[in-house]
PDB file of C-alpha atoms in Angstrom:
ATOM      1  CA  UNK A 390     -13.763 -30.815 -11.716  1.00 30.00           C
ATOM      2  CA  UNK A 391     -14.914 -29.880  -8.162  1.00 32.00           C
ATOM      3  CA  UNK A 392     -11.811 -28.493  -6.904  1.00 32.00           C
ATOM      4  CA  UNK A 393     -10.972 -26.779 -10.716  1.00 28.00           C
ATOM      5  CA  UNK A 394     -14.335 -24.895  -9.852  1.00 29.00           C
ATOM      6  CA  UNK A 395     -13.660 -24.096  -6.161  1.00 32.00           C
ATOM      7  CA  UNK A 396     -10.636 -22.786  -7.277  1.00 33.00           C
ATOM      8  CA  UNK A 397     -11.933 -20.580  -9.340  1.00 32.00           C
ATOM      9  CA  UNK A 398     -14.267 -19.193  -7.683  1.00 37.00           C
ATOM     10  CA  UNK A 399     -11.604 -18.296  -4.809  1.00 36.00           C
ATOM     11  CA  UNK A 400      -9.913 -16.585  -7.360  1.00 38.00           C
ATOM     12  CA  UNK A 401     -12.728 -14.856  -8.390  1.00 37.00           C
ATOM     13  CA  UNK A 402     -13.280 -13.852  -4.833  1.00 38.00           C
ATOM     14  CA  UNK A 403     -10.111 -12.376  -4.396  1.00 40.00           C
ATOM     15  CA  UNK A 404     -10.274 -10.092  -7.328  1.00 38.00           C
ATOM     16  CA  UNK A 405     -13.988  -9.261  -6.338  1.00 36.00           C
ATOM     17  CA  UNK A 406     -11.953  -7.930  -3.373  1.00 39.00           C
ATOM     18  CA  UNK A 407      -9.219  -6.215  -5.082  1.00 42.00           C
ATOM     19  CA  UNK A 408     -11.057  -4.543  -7.374  1.00 43.00           C
ATOM     20  CA  UNK A 409     -13.384  -3.087  -4.559  1.00 44.00           C
ATOM     21  CA  UNK A 410     -10.179  -1.931  -2.957  1.00 54.00           C
ATOM     22  CA  UNK A 411      -9.078  -0.140  -5.869  1.00 72.00           C
ATOM     23  CA  UNK A 412     -12.722   1.258  -6.216  1.00 80.00           C
ATOM     24  CA  UNK A 413     -12.647   2.800  -3.131  1.00 84.00           C
ATOM     25  CA  UNK A 414      -9.383   4.215  -4.015  1.00 86.00           C
ATOM     26  CA  UNK A 415     -10.154   5.293  -6.817  1.00 86.00           C
ATOM     27  CA  UNK A 416     -13.341   7.102  -6.090  1.00 87.00           C
ATOM     28  CA  UNK A 417     -11.356   8.886  -3.159  1.00 86.00           C
ATOM     29  CA  UNK A 418      -9.017  10.222  -5.944  1.00 87.00           C
ATOM     30  CA  UNK A 419     -11.498  11.063  -8.317  1.00 85.00           C
ATOM     31  CA  UNK A 420     -13.432  12.876  -5.967  1.00 84.00           C
ATOM     32  CA  UNK A 421     -10.206  15.719  -6.082  1.00 80.00           C
ATOM     33  CA  UNK A 422      -9.844  15.577  -9.594  1.00 81.00           C
ATOM     34  CA  UNK A 423      -9.712  18.639 -11.096  1.00 78.00           C
ATOM     35  CA  UNK A 424      -9.336  20.549  -7.396  1.00 78.00           C
ATOM     36  CA  UNK A 425      -6.079  19.240  -6.634  1.00 80.00           C
ATOM     37  CA  UNK A 426      -2.839  17.757  -8.549  1.00 82.00           C
ATOM     38  CA  UNK A 427      -3.689  14.225  -8.740  1.00 82.00           C
ATOM     39  CA  UNK A 428      -0.555  12.158 -10.016  1.00 82.00           C
ATOM     40  CA  UNK A 429      -0.603   8.341 -10.155  1.00 82.00           C
ATOM     41  CA  UNK A 430       2.298   5.358 -10.159  1.00 83.00           C
ATOM     42  CA  UNK A 431       1.875   1.973 -11.003  1.00 84.00           C
ATOM     43  CA  UNK A 432       4.612  -0.611 -10.501  1.00 80.00           C
ATOM     44  CA  UNK A 433       3.660  -4.160 -11.365  1.00 81.00           C
ATOM     45  CA  UNK A 434       5.726  -7.424 -10.504  1.00 77.00           C
ATOM     46  CA  UNK A 435       8.243  -7.380 -13.608  1.00 72.00           C
ATOM     47  CA  UNK A 436       9.722  -4.164 -12.288  1.00 72.00           C
ATOM     48  CA  UNK A 437       9.797  -4.766  -9.076  1.00 67.00           C
ATOM     49  CA  UNK A 438      11.412  -8.047  -9.935  1.00 66.00           C
ATOM     50  CA  UNK A 439      13.668  -5.965 -11.818  1.00 72.00           C
ATOM     51  CA  UNK A 440      14.404  -3.489  -8.418  1.00 69.00           C
ATOM     52  CA  UNK A 441      15.235  -7.024  -6.592  1.00 66.00           C
ATOM     53  CA  UNK A 442      17.342  -8.442  -9.434  1.00 67.00           C
ATOM     54  CA  UNK A 443      19.622  -4.911  -9.155  1.00 69.00           C
ATOM     55  CA  UNK A 444      19.847  -5.179  -5.490  1.00 63.00           C
ATOM     56  CA  UNK A 445      21.217  -8.924  -5.715  1.00 63.00           C
ATOM     57  CA  UNK A 446      24.578  -7.969  -7.701  1.00 63.00           C
ATOM     58  CA  UNK A 447      25.627  -6.089  -4.525  1.00 60.00           C
ATOM     59  CA  UNK A 448      26.952  -9.141  -2.904  1.00 59.00           C
ATOM     60  CA  UNK A 449      28.562  -6.767   0.014  1.00 65.00           C
ATOM     61  CA  UNK A 450      25.585  -5.089   1.440  1.00 68.00           C
ATOM     62  CA  UNK A 451      23.303  -6.874   3.337  1.00 69.00           C
ATOM     63  CA  UNK A 452      20.765  -3.990   3.432  1.00 66.00           C
ATOM     64  CA  UNK A 453      20.593  -4.124  -0.546  1.00 69.00           C
ATOM     65  CA  UNK A 454      20.357  -8.383  -0.071  1.00 69.00           C
ATOM     66  CA  UNK A 455      17.408  -7.597   2.399  1.00 70.00           C
ATOM     67  CA  UNK A 456      15.942  -5.219   0.775  1.00 69.00           C
ATOM     68  CA  UNK A 457      15.770  -7.469  -2.656  1.00 70.00           C
ATOM     69  CA  UNK A 458      14.479 -10.252  -0.325  1.00 67.00           C
ATOM     70  CA  UNK A 459      11.259  -8.185   0.185  1.00 71.00           C
ATOM     71  CA  UNK A 460      10.928  -6.682  -2.692  1.00 71.00           C
ATOM     72  CA  UNK A 461       9.908  -9.989  -4.253  1.00 74.00           C
ATOM     73  CA  UNK A 462       7.572 -10.262  -2.248  1.00 78.00           C
ATOM     74  CA  UNK A 463       5.575  -7.496  -3.410  1.00 81.00           C
ATOM     75  CA  UNK A 464       3.402  -8.066  -6.452  1.00 83.00           C
ATOM     76  CA  UNK A 465       1.930  -4.888  -6.801  1.00 87.00           C
ATOM     77  CA  UNK A 466       3.006  -1.590  -6.066  1.00 88.00           C
ATOM     78  CA  UNK A 467       0.269   1.535  -6.625  1.00 91.00           C
ATOM     79  CA  UNK A 468       1.522   5.467  -5.311  1.00 90.00           C
ATOM     80  CA  UNK A 469      -1.343   7.953  -5.545  1.00 90.00           C
ATOM     81  CA  UNK A 470      -0.204  11.422  -4.826  1.00 88.00           C
ATOM     82  CA  UNK A 471      -2.826  14.827  -4.472  1.00 87.00           C
ATOM     83  CA  UNK A 472      -1.541  18.016  -3.911  1.00 85.00           C
ATOM     84  CA  UNK A 473      -2.576  21.955  -3.899  1.00 77.00           C
ATOM     85  CA  UNK A 474      -6.211  21.112  -2.784  1.00 72.00           C
ATOM     86  CA  UNK A 475      -7.267  24.660  -4.000  1.00 72.00           C
ATOM     87  CA  UNK A 476      -4.279  26.401  -1.954  1.00 70.00           C
ATOM     88  CA  UNK A 477      -4.384  23.593   0.616  1.00 73.00           C
ATOM     89  CA  UNK A 478      -4.310  19.811   1.204  1.00 77.00           C
ATOM     90  CA  UNK A 479      -6.627  16.784   1.505  1.00 83.00           C
ATOM     91  CA  UNK A 480      -8.733  18.027   4.784  1.00 83.00           C
ATOM     92  CA  UNK A 481      -8.130  15.389   7.742  1.00 85.00           C
ATOM     93  CA  UNK A 482     -12.287  14.814   7.824  1.00 89.00           C
ATOM     94  CA  UNK A 483     -11.921  13.317   4.564  1.00 89.00           C
ATOM     95  CA  UNK A 484      -8.938  10.923   5.612  1.00 89.00           C
ATOM     96  CA  UNK A 485     -10.877   9.736   8.469  1.00 91.00           C
ATOM     97  CA  UNK A 486     -13.665   8.841   5.915  1.00 92.00           C
ATOM     98  CA  UNK A 487     -11.539   7.046   3.951  1.00 91.00           C
ATOM     99  CA  UNK A 488      -9.940   5.069   6.347  1.00 92.00           C
ATOM    100  CA  UNK A 489     -13.039   3.985   7.753  1.00 91.00           C
ATOM    101  CA  UNK A 490     -14.115   3.386   4.611  1.00 91.00           C
ATOM    102  CA  UNK A 491     -11.749   0.733   4.481  1.00 92.00           C
ATOM    103  CA  UNK A 492     -11.826  -0.538   7.640  1.00 91.00           C
ATOM    104  CA  UNK A 493     -15.731  -0.995   7.581  1.00 90.00           C
ATOM    105  CA  UNK A 494     -16.440  -1.551   3.761  1.00 88.00           C
ATOM    106  CA  UNK A 495     -13.405  -3.254   3.121  1.00 89.00           C
ATOM    107  CA  UNK A 496     -12.510  -5.022   6.326  1.00 89.00           C
ATOM    108  CA  UNK A 497      -8.726  -3.743   6.593  1.00 90.00           C
ATOM    109  CA  UNK A 498      -7.316  -3.678  10.496  1.00 88.00           C
ATOM    110  CA  UNK A 499      -5.349  -1.049  11.609  1.00 89.00           C
ATOM    111  CA  UNK A 500      -1.489  -1.725  12.043  1.00 85.00           C
ATOM    112  CA  UNK A 501      -0.050   1.900  13.149  1.00 86.00           C
ATOM    113  CA  UNK A 502      -1.052   5.782  13.272  1.00 90.00           C
ATOM    114  CA  UNK A 503       1.876   7.947  13.783  1.00 88.00           C
ATOM    115  CA  UNK A 504       2.161  11.598  13.728  1.00 89.00           C
ATOM    116  CA  UNK A 505       5.349  13.777  13.871  1.00 86.00           C
ATOM    117  CA  UNK A 506       5.511  17.421  13.345  1.00 86.00           C
ATOM    118  CA  UNK A 507       1.884  18.051  11.918  1.00 80.00           C
ATOM    119  CA  UNK A 508       2.502  15.078   9.161  1.00 86.00           C
ATOM    120  CA  UNK A 509      -0.034  11.909   9.785  1.00 89.00           C
ATOM    121  CA  UNK A 510       0.585   8.422   8.671  1.00 90.00           C
ATOM    122  CA  UNK A 511      -2.124   5.278   8.987  1.00 92.00           C
ATOM    123  CA  UNK A 512      -1.375   1.656   7.742  1.00 89.00           C
ATOM    124  CA  UNK A 513      -4.198  -0.402   7.393  1.00 89.00           C
ATOM    125  CA  UNK A 514      -3.842  -3.940   6.440  1.00 88.00           C
ATOM    126  CA  UNK A 515      -5.986  -6.534   4.776  1.00 88.00           C
ATOM    127  CA  UNK A 516      -4.046 -10.418   5.148  1.00 80.00           C
ATOM    128  CA  UNK A 517      -3.750 -12.968   7.107  1.00 79.00           C
ATOM    129  CA  UNK A 518      -2.265 -13.412  10.669  1.00 75.00           C
ATOM    130  CA  UNK A 519       1.165 -13.927   9.929  1.00 78.00           C
ATOM    131  CA  UNK A 520       1.197 -11.794   6.227  1.00 80.00           C
ATOM    132  CA  UNK A 521       0.784  -8.341   5.227  1.00 83.00           C
ATOM    133  CA  UNK A 522      -1.324  -9.189   2.178  1.00 85.00           C
ATOM    134  CA  UNK A 523      -3.092  -5.696   1.246  1.00 89.00           C
ATOM    135  CA  UNK A 524      -1.275  -2.735   3.119  1.00 88.00           C
ATOM    136  CA  UNK A 525      -2.246   0.970   2.416  1.00 92.00           C
ATOM    137  CA  UNK A 526      -0.641   3.579   3.833  1.00 91.00           C
ATOM    138  CA  UNK A 527      -2.299   6.716   3.926  1.00 92.00           C
ATOM    139  CA  UNK A 528       0.354   9.912   4.392  1.00 90.00           C
ATOM    140  CA  UNK A 529      -0.874  13.344   4.720  1.00 89.00           C
ATOM    141  CA  UNK A 530       1.823  15.914   4.724  1.00 85.00           C
ATOM    142  CA  UNK A 531       2.031  19.618   5.157  1.00 80.00           C
ATOM    143  CA  UNK A 532       1.503  20.206   1.180  1.00 81.00           C
ATOM    144  CA  UNK A 533       0.312  17.089  -0.589  1.00 86.00           C
ATOM    145  CA  UNK A 534      -1.628  13.618   0.902  1.00 90.00           C
ATOM    146  CA  UNK A 535       0.045  10.036  -0.528  1.00 91.00           C
ATOM    147  CA  UNK A 536      -1.942   6.622  -0.865  1.00 92.00           C
ATOM    148  CA  UNK A 537       0.592   3.708  -1.297  1.00 91.00           C
ATOM    149  CA  UNK A 538      -1.273   0.706  -1.948  1.00 92.00           C
ATOM    150  CA  UNK A 539       1.069  -2.456  -1.766  1.00 88.00           C
ATOM    151  CA  UNK A 540      -0.462  -6.180  -2.788  1.00 89.00           C
ATOM    152  CA  UNK A 541       2.289  -8.613  -1.447  1.00 86.00           C
ATOM    153  CA  UNK A 542       3.028 -12.293  -0.276  1.00 84.00           C
ATOM    154  CA  UNK A 543       5.121 -10.682   2.742  1.00 80.00           C
ATOM    155  CA  UNK A 544       5.170 -12.384   6.119  1.00 80.00           C
ATOM    156  CA  UNK A 545       5.352 -10.549   8.970  1.00 77.00           C
ATOM    157  CA  UNK A 546       8.758 -12.401   9.648  1.00 78.00           C
ATOM    158  CA  UNK A 547      10.235 -11.220   6.230  1.00 76.00           C
ATOM    159  CA  UNK A 548       9.121  -7.270   7.596  1.00 76.00           C
ATOM    160  CA  UNK A 549      10.821  -8.308  10.934  1.00 77.00           C
ATOM    161  CA  UNK A 550      13.920  -9.180   9.473  1.00 74.00           C
ATOM    162  CA  UNK A 551      13.903  -6.204   7.208  1.00 70.00           C
ATOM    163  CA  UNK A 552      13.423  -4.217  10.236  1.00 76.00           C
ATOM    164  CA  UNK A 553      16.612  -5.928  12.132  1.00 76.00           C
ATOM    165  CA  UNK A 554      18.639  -5.852   9.060  1.00 69.00           C
ATOM    166  CA  UNK A 555      18.544  -1.997   9.139  1.00 66.00           C
ATOM    167  CA  UNK A 556      18.612  -1.245  13.265  1.00 73.00           C
ATOM    168  CA  UNK A 557      21.894  -3.373  12.708  1.00 74.00           C
ATOM    169  CA  UNK A 558      23.378  -0.582  10.545  1.00 68.00           C
TER     170      UNK A 558
END
């Protein structure tokens, strides 16, 4: 009975952490409601497993096989796009605030930042040392801002395998 209560408590705490993260992203999205075009796409485990199954039929393509394996480790994907904010895009200050809120309040770690021709990408992670866990990617392009939120069970070794597979071709 004691272990059942401990397991239920752990599940509740992890669900609360995910809800807090979703709340942070939802508040950011709602900030631009009415002043921008906002689109949301949610993919659950069933859709991702179906995609993985479709990729598994291509036995000759090693890239498809590796991608299918990676898809099986993704539990949920949410993609938010915000575009045409009063004729412009989301401000750099708002993105910096979102990034700092995720780091400070939700305990995300910054994995990577990249800039290319004015486009800016931030990748943040909240997971154990050897796994990705929850990943948030903030992508600012010239005309739109995209948030990709992944909930995964992927290990870093899985991602490295995928990178090596794509690099070999």
